[in-house]
Amino acid sequence: MAIKLIIPGEPVAQGRPRFVSRGKFVTTYDPPKSKLYKKHIVDVVTQTWSNKILDKPLSVMIKVYRSIQKSTSKKLYALKAVGDVLPIKKPDVDNYTKGILDGLSQANIWTDDNLVCEVITQKQYSDNPRVEIVIKEINSINEFEYQMEEP
């Protein structure tokens, strides 16, 4: 069984944690933009997901569709729109992954994000910015979508 979720809107990568001193203690907190995006994920997921909380090993595929910059030439815009040019600038794909997985954890998709044993994340451009997520339960290492070859 595969769960498919679409989070509409411009994807936001996880920002660096912020620190604040409170007397003798230092507290960390999420940057406001990251916190708002995780809340957006929770809002979308709670409207579309009402099944049981997952509690088995999981594989997660994430496709991040970023907006195409307005200042791009028409030729380059067309290449980005069809996927012939990929976003190789910041933010990094792992920062998107971290924020999205944290948002899914807050939305109670699974009992704990340590159940995620495989993550595949792609980023590309689109006229329709969004994040598409596919979550599958897996039973063994042999079910992973991609296999590493032995050296």
JSON list of C-alpha atoms in Angstrom, two decimals:
[
{"chain": "A", "resi": 1, "resn": "MET", "atom": "CA", "xyz": [0.00, 0.00, 0.00]},
{"chain": "A", "resi": 2, "resn": "ALA", "atom": "CA", "xyz": [1.34, 3.43, -0.93]},
{"chain": "A", "resi": 3, "resn": "ILE", "atom": "CA", "xyz": [0.25, 6.72, 0.59]},
{"chain": "A", "resi": 4, "resn": "LYS", "atom": "CA", "xyz": [0.41, 9.69, -1.77]},
{"chain": "A", "resi": 5, "resn": "LEU", "atom": "CA", "xyz": [0.40, 13.23, -0.43]},
{"chain": "A", "resi": 6, "resn": "ILE", "atom": "CA", "xyz": [0.71, 16.58, -2.19]},
{"chain": "A", "resi": 7, "resn": "ILE", "atom": "CA", "xyz": [1.73, 19.67, -0.23]},
{"chain": "A", "resi": 8, "resn": "PRO", "atom": "CA", "xyz": [0.83, 22.68, -2.43]},
{"chain": "A", "resi": 9, "resn": "GLY", "atom": "CA", "xyz": [2.84, 25.88, -2.40]},
{"chain": "A", "resi": 10, "resn": "GLU", "atom": "CA", "xyz": [6.49, 26.87, -2.49]},
{"chain": "A", "resi": 11, "resn": "PRO", "atom": "CA", "xyz": [8.63, 24.27, -0.66]},
{"chain": "A", "resi": 12, "resn": "VAL", "atom": "CA", "xyz": [10.67, 25.53, 2.29]},
{"chain": "A", "resi": 13, "resn": "ALA", "atom": "CA", "xyz": [13.91, 23.91, 3.38]},
{"chain": "A", "resi": 14, "resn": "GLN", "atom": "CA", "xyz": [14.68, 23.39, 7.06]},
{"chain": "A", "resi": 15, "resn": "GLY", "atom": "CA", "xyz": [16.56, 26.42, 8.33]},
{"chain": "A", "resi": 16, "resn": "ARG", "atom": "CA", "xyz": [19.37, 26.34, 10.85]},
{"chain": "A", "resi": 17, "resn": "PRO", "atom": "CA", "xyz": [18.19, 26.22, 14.44]},
{"chain": "A", "resi": 18, "resn": "ARG", "atom": "CA", "xyz": [18.25, 29.50, 16.34]},
{"chain": "A", "resi": 19, "resn": "PHE", "atom": "CA", "xyz": [19.65, 29.88, 19.86]},
{"chain": "A", "resi": 20, "resn": "VAL", "atom": "CA", "xyz": [18.65, 32.24, 22.62]},
{"chain": "A", "resi": 21, "resn": "SER", "atom": "CA", "xyz": [20.12, 32.64, 26.12]},
{"chain": "A", "resi": 22, "resn": "ARG", "atom": "CA", "xyz": [17.72, 32.63, 29.02]},
{"chain": "A", "resi": 23, "resn": "GLY", "atom": "CA", "xyz": [19.75, 33.20, 32.16]},
{"chain": "A", "resi": 24, "resn": "LYS", "atom": "CA", "xyz": [22.09, 30.24, 32.55]},
{"chain": "A", "resi": 25, "resn": "PHE", "atom": "CA", "xyz": [20.31, 28.19, 29.87]},
{"chain": "A", "resi": 26, "resn": "VAL", "atom": "CA", "xyz": [20.42, 28.20, 26.08]},
{"chain": "A", "resi": 27, "resn": "THR", "atom": "CA", "xyz": [17.21, 27.33, 24.22]},
{"chain": "A", "resi": 28, "resn": "THR", "atom": "CA", "xyz": [16.96, 26.35, 20.58]},
{"chain": "A", "resi": 29, "resn": "TYR", "atom": "CA", "xyz": [14.01, 27.01, 18.31]},
{"chain": "A", "resi": 30, "resn": "ASP", "atom": "CA", "xyz": [12.95, 26.60, 14.70]},
{"chain": "A", "resi": 31, "resn": "PRO", "atom": "CA", "xyz": [13.32, 29.61, 12.39]},
{"chain": "A", "resi": 32, "resn": "PRO", "atom": "CA", "xyz": [9.87, 31.15, 11.78]},
{"chain": "A", "resi": 33, "resn": "LYS", "atom": "CA", "xyz": [9.78, 30.22, 8.07]},
{"chain": "A", "resi": 34, "resn": "SER", "atom": "CA", "xyz": [10.56, 26.55, 8.80]},
{"chain": "A", "resi": 35, "resn": "LYS", "atom": "CA", "xyz": [8.04, 26.45, 11.63]},
{"chain": "A", "resi": 36, "resn": "LEU", "atom": "CA", "xyz": [5.28, 27.90, 9.41]},
{"chain": "A", "resi": 37, "resn": "TYR", "atom": "CA", "xyz": [6.03, 25.41, 6.62]},
{"chain": "A", "resi": 38, "resn": "LYS", "atom": "CA", "xyz": [5.83, 22.46, 9.04]},
{"chain": "A", "resi": 39, "resn": "LYS", "atom": "CA", "xyz": [2.47, 23.80, 10.24]},
{"chain": "A", "resi": 40, "resn": "HIS", "atom": "CA", "xyz": [1.36, 24.01, 6.58]},
{"chain": "A", "resi": 41, "resn": "ILE", "atom": "CA", "xyz": [2.34, 20.35, 6.13]},
{"chain": "A", "resi": 42, "resn": "VAL", "atom": "CA", "xyz": [0.37, 19.38, 9.24]},
{"chain": "A", "resi": 43, "resn": "ASP", "atom": "CA", "xyz": [-2.69, 21.33, 8.03]},
{"chain": "A", "resi": 44, "resn": "VAL", "atom": "CA", "xyz": [-2.64, 19.71, 4.57]},
{"chain": "A", "resi": 45, "resn": "VAL", "atom": "CA", "xyz": [-2.00, 16.20, 5.90]},
{"chain": "A", "resi": 46, "resn": "THR", "atom": "CA", "xyz": [-4.73, 16.37, 8.55]},
{"chain": "A", "resi": 47, "resn": "GLN", "atom": "CA", "xyz": [-7.23, 17.37, 5.84]},
{"chain": "A", "resi": 48, "resn": "THR", "atom": "CA", "xyz": [-6.28, 14.48, 3.55]},
{"chain": "A", "resi": 49, "resn": "TRP", "atom": "CA", "xyz": [-5.01, 11.69, 5.84]},
{"chain": "A", "resi": 50, "resn": "SER", "atom": "CA", "xyz": [-7.30, 10.02, 8.34]},
{"chain": "A", "resi": 51, "resn": "ASN", "atom": "CA", "xyz": [-6.01, 6.45, 8.32]},
{"chain": "A", "resi": 52, "resn": "LYS", "atom": "CA", "xyz": [-4.15, 4.66, 11.07]},
{"chain": "A", "resi": 53, "resn": "ILE", "atom": "CA", "xyz": [-0.75, 5.83, 12.23]},
{"chain": "A", "resi": 54, "resn": "LEU", "atom": "CA", "xyz": [2.01, 3.88, 10.50]},
{"chain": "A", "resi": 55, "resn": "ASP", "atom": "CA", "xyz": [4.19, 1.72, 12.73]},
{"chain": "A", "resi": 56, "resn": "LYS", "atom": "CA", "xyz": [6.26, -0.44, 10.34]},
{"chain": "A", "resi": 57, "resn": "PRO", "atom": "CA", "xyz": [9.52, 0.23, 8.45]},
{"chain": "A", "resi": 58, "resn": "LEU", "atom": "CA", "xyz": [8.93, 2.83, 5.74]},
{"chain": "A", "resi": 59, "resn": "SER", "atom": "CA", "xyz": [10.27, 4.03, 2.41]},
{"chain": "A", "resi": 60, "resn": "VAL", "atom": "CA", "xyz": [9.63, 7.69, 1.57]},
{"chain": "A", "resi": 61, "resn": "MET", "atom": "CA", "xyz": [9.97, 9.26, -1.89]},
{"chain": "A", "resi": 62, "resn": "ILE", "atom": "CA", "xyz": [9.89, 13.06, -1.97]},
{"chain": "A", "resi": 63, "resn": "LYS", "atom": "CA", "xyz": [9.70, 15.21, -5.10]},
{"chain": "A", "resi": 64, "resn": "VAL", "atom": "CA", "xyz": [10.29, 18.89, -4.47]},
{"chain": "A", "resi": 65, "resn": "TYR", "atom": "CA", "xyz": [9.01, 21.19, -7.23]},
{"chain": "A", "resi": 66, "resn": "ARG", "atom": "CA", "xyz": [10.50, 24.68, -6.87]},
{"chain": "A", "resi": 67, "resn": "SER", "atom": "CA", "xyz": [9.27, 27.78, -8.69]},
{"chain": "A", "resi": 68, "resn": "ILE", "atom": "CA", "xyz": [11.14, 28.87, -11.80]},
{"chain": "A", "resi": 69, "resn": "GLN", "atom": "CA", "xyz": [12.82, 32.25, -11.28]},
{"chain": "A", "resi": 70, "resn": "LYS", "atom": "CA", "xyz": [11.07, 35.15, -13.01]},
{"chain": "A", "resi": 71, "resn": "SER", "atom": "CA", "xyz": [14.37, 36.61, -14.25]},
{"chain": "A", "resi": 72, "resn": "THR", "atom": "CA", "xyz": [15.12, 33.54, -16.38]},
{"chain": "A", "resi": 73, "resn": "SER", "atom": "CA", "xyz": [15.28, 33.86, -20.18]},
{"chain": "A", "resi": 74, "resn": "LYS", "atom": "CA", "xyz": [12.42, 32.30, -22.16]},
{"chain": "A", "resi": 75, "resn": "LYS", "atom": "CA", "xyz": [14.70, 29.58, -23.52]},
{"chain": "A", "resi": 76, "resn": "LEU", "atom": "CA", "xyz": [16.06, 28.64, -20.08]},
{"chain": "A", "resi": 77, "resn": "TYR", "atom": "CA", "xyz": [12.56, 28.89, -18.57]},
{"chain": "A", "resi": 78, "resn": "ALA", "atom": "CA", "xyz": [11.30, 26.32, -21.10]},
{"chain": "A", "resi": 79, "resn": "LEU", "atom": "CA", "xyz": [14.20, 23.98, -20.31]},
{"chain": "A", "resi": 80, "resn": "LYS", "atom": "CA", "xyz": [13.53, 24.24, -16.58]},
{"chain": "A", "resi": 81, "resn": "ALA", "atom": "CA", "xyz": [9.80, 23.69, -17.07]},
{"chain": "A", "resi": 82, "resn": "VAL", "atom": "CA", "xyz": [10.34, 20.33, -18.82]},
{"chain": "A", "resi": 83, "resn": "GLY", "atom": "CA", "xyz": [13.03, 19.14, -16.40]},
{"chain": "A", "resi": 84, "resn": "ASP", "atom": "CA", "xyz": [16.03, 19.49, -18.71]},
{"chain": "A", "resi": 85, "resn": "VAL", "atom": "CA", "xyz": [17.66, 21.93, -16.27]},
{"chain": "A", "resi": 86, "resn": "LEU", "atom": "CA", "xyz": [17.67, 21.00, -12.59]},
{"chain": "A", "resi": 87, "resn": "PRO", "atom": "CA", "xyz": [18.06, 23.30, -9.54]},
{"chain": "A", "resi": 88, "resn": "ILE", "atom": "CA", "xyz": [21.67, 22.93, -8.43]},
{"chain": "A", "resi": 89, "resn": "LYS", "atom": "CA", "xyz": [21.65, 25.96, -6.15]},
{"chain": "A", "resi": 90, "resn": "LYS", "atom": "CA", "xyz": [20.69, 26.20, -2.50]},
{"chain": "A", "resi": 91, "resn": "PRO", "atom": "CA", "xyz": [18.76, 25.06, -0.64]},
{"chain": "A", "resi": 92, "resn": "ASP", "atom": "CA", "xyz": [20.25, 21.58, -0.47]},
{"chain": "A", "resi": 93, "resn": "VAL", "atom": "CA", "xyz": [18.05, 18.55, -0.99]},
{"chain": "A", "resi": 94, "resn": "ASP", "atom": "CA", "xyz": [18.81, 17.25, 2.53]},
{"chain": "A", "resi": 95, "resn": "ASN", "atom": "CA", "xyz": [17.45, 20.45, 4.09]},
{"chain": "A", "resi": 96, "resn": "TYR", "atom": "CA", "xyz": [14.17, 20.00, 2.21]},
{"chain": "A", "resi": 97, "resn": "THR", "atom": "CA", "xyz": [14.06, 16.36, 3.35]},
{"chain": "A", "resi": 98, "resn": "LYS", "atom": "CA", "xyz": [14.61, 17.22, 7.02]},
{"chain": "A", "resi": 99, "resn": "GLY", "atom": "CA", "xyz": [11.86, 19.84, 7.13]},
{"chain": "A", "resi": 100, "resn": "ILE", "atom": "CA", "xyz": [9.34, 17.64, 5.28]},
{"chain": "A", "resi": 101, "resn": "LEU", "atom": "CA", "xyz": [10.00, 14.58, 7.47]},
{"chain": "A", "resi": 102, "resn": "ASP", "atom": "CA", "xyz": [9.70, 16.74, 10.61]},
{"chain": "A", "resi": 103, "resn": "GLY", "atom": "CA", "xyz": [6.38, 18.13, 9.34]},
{"chain": "A", "resi": 104, "resn": "LEU", "atom": "CA", "xyz": [5.08, 14.61, 8.62]},
{"chain": "A", "resi": 105, "resn": "SER", "atom": "CA", "xyz": [6.10, 13.53, 12.14]},
{"chain": "A", "resi": 106, "resn": "GLN", "atom": "CA", "xyz": [4.17, 16.47, 13.61]},
{"chain": "A", "resi": 107, "resn": "ALA", "atom": "CA", "xyz": [1.16, 15.42, 11.48]},
{"chain": "A", "resi": 108, "resn": "ASN", "atom": "CA", "xyz": [1.25, 11.97, 13.13]},
{"chain": "A", "resi": 109, "resn": "ILE", "atom": "CA", "xyz": [1.68, 10.00, 9.90]},
{"chain": "A", "resi": 110, "resn": "TRP", "atom": "CA", "xyz": [3.90, 7.54, 11.81]},
{"chain": "A", "resi": 111, "resn": "THR", "atom": "CA", "xyz": [4.60, 6.71, 15.43]},
{"chain": "A", "resi": 112, "resn": "ASP", "atom": "CA", "xyz": [8.22, 7.86, 15.11]},
{"chain": "A", "resi": 113, "resn": "ASP", "atom": "CA", "xyz": [10.38, 9.06, 12.22]},
{"chain": "A", "resi": 114, "resn": "ASN", "atom": "CA", "xyz": [12.97, 6.40, 13.07]},
{"chain": "A", "resi": 115, "resn": "LEU", "atom": "CA", "xyz": [10.65, 4.05, 11.12]},
{"chain": "A", "resi": 116, "resn": "VAL", "atom": "CA", "xyz": [11.86, 5.70, 7.91]},
{"chain": "A", "resi": 117, "resn": "CYS", "atom": "CA", "xyz": [14.53, 3.33, 6.57]},
{"chain": "A", "resi": 118, "resn": "GLU", "atom": "CA", "xyz": [14.79, 4.71, 3.04]},
{"chain": "A", "resi": 119, "resn": "VAL", "atom": "CA", "xyz": [14.46, 8.24, 1.69]},
{"chain": "A", "resi": 120, "resn": "ILE", "atom": "CA", "xyz": [14.74, 9.30, -1.94]},
{"chain": "A", "resi": 121, "resn": "THR", "atom": "CA", "xyz": [14.45, 13.04, -2.56]},
{"chain": "A", "resi": 122, "resn": "GLN", "atom": "CA", "xyz": [14.50, 14.85, -5.89]},
{"chain": "A", "resi": 123, "resn": "LYS", "atom": "CA", "xyz": [14.28, 18.56, -6.60]},
{"chain": "A", "resi": 124, "resn": "GLN", "atom": "CA", "xyz": [13.27, 20.16, -9.86]},
{"chain": "A", "resi": 125, "resn": "TYR", "atom": "CA", "xyz": [11.58, 23.24, -11.26]},
{"chain": "A", "resi": 126, "resn": "SER", "atom": "CA", "xyz": [7.88, 23.67, -11.99]},
{"chain": "A", "resi": 127, "resn": "ASP", "atom": "CA", "xyz": [5.28, 26.32, -12.77]},
{"chain": "A", "resi": 128, "resn": "ASN", "atom": "CA", "xyz": [3.26, 24.66, -10.02]},
{"chain": "A", "resi": 129, "resn": "PRO", "atom": "CA", "xyz": [5.45, 24.64, -6.87]},
{"chain": "A", "resi": 130, "resn": "ARG", "atom": "CA", "xyz": [4.62, 21.78, -4.50]},
{"chain": "A", "resi": 131, "resn": "VAL", "atom": "CA", "xyz": [5.96, 18.71, -2.76]},
{"chain": "A", "resi": 132, "resn": "GLU", "atom": "CA", "xyz": [4.79, 15.24, -3.73]},
{"chain": "A", "resi": 133, "resn": "ILE", "atom": "CA", "xyz": [5.34, 12.45, -1.20]},
{"chain": "A", "resi": 134, "resn": "VAL", "atom": "CA", "xyz": [4.88, 8.70, -1.53]},
{"chain": "A", "resi": 135, "resn": "ILE", "atom": "CA", "xyz": [5.16, 6.59, 1.62]},
{"chain": "A", "resi": 136, "resn": "LYS", "atom": "CA", "xyz": [5.33, 2.81, 1.46]},
{"chain": "A", "resi": 137, "resn": "GLU", "atom": "CA", "xyz": [5.60, 0.18, 4.16]},
{"chain": "A", "resi": 138, "resn": "ILE", "atom": "CA", "xyz": [8.51, -2.18, 3.56]},
{"chain": "A", "resi": 139, "resn": "ASN", "atom": "CA", "xyz": [9.24, -5.57, 5.08]},
{"chain": "A", "resi": 140, "resn": "SER", "atom": "CA", "xyz": [12.87, -6.13, 4.20]},
{"chain": "A", "resi": 141, "resn": "ILE", "atom": "CA", "xyz": [15.96, -4.52, 2.76]},
{"chain": "A", "resi": 142, "resn": "ASN", "atom": "CA", "xyz": [15.20, -6.31, -0.53]},
{"chain": "A", "resi": 143, "resn": "GLU", "atom": "CA", "xyz": [12.15, -4.10, -1.06]},
{"chain": "A", "resi": 144, "resn": "PHE", "atom": "CA", "xyz": [14.17, -0.89, -1.27]},
{"chain": "A", "resi": 145, "resn": "GLU", "atom": "CA", "xyz": [13.57, 0.91, -4.53]},
{"chain": "A", "resi": 146, "resn": "TYR", "atom": "CA", "xyz": [17.28, 1.41, -5.24]},
{"chain": "A", "resi": 147, "resn": "GLN", "atom": "CA", "xyz": [20.01, -1.09, -4.43]},
{"chain": "A", "resi": 148, "resn": "MET", "atom": "CA", "xyz": [23.65, -0.25, -3.84]},
{"chain": "A", "resi": 149, "resn": "GLU", "atom": "CA", "xyz": [26.01, -2.50, -5.78]},
{"chain": "A", "resi": 150, "resn": "GLU", "atom": "CA", "xyz": [28.69, -4.38, -3.89]},
{"chain": "A", "resi": 151, "resn": "PRO", "atom": "CA", "xyz": [32.20, -2.89, -4.41]}
]
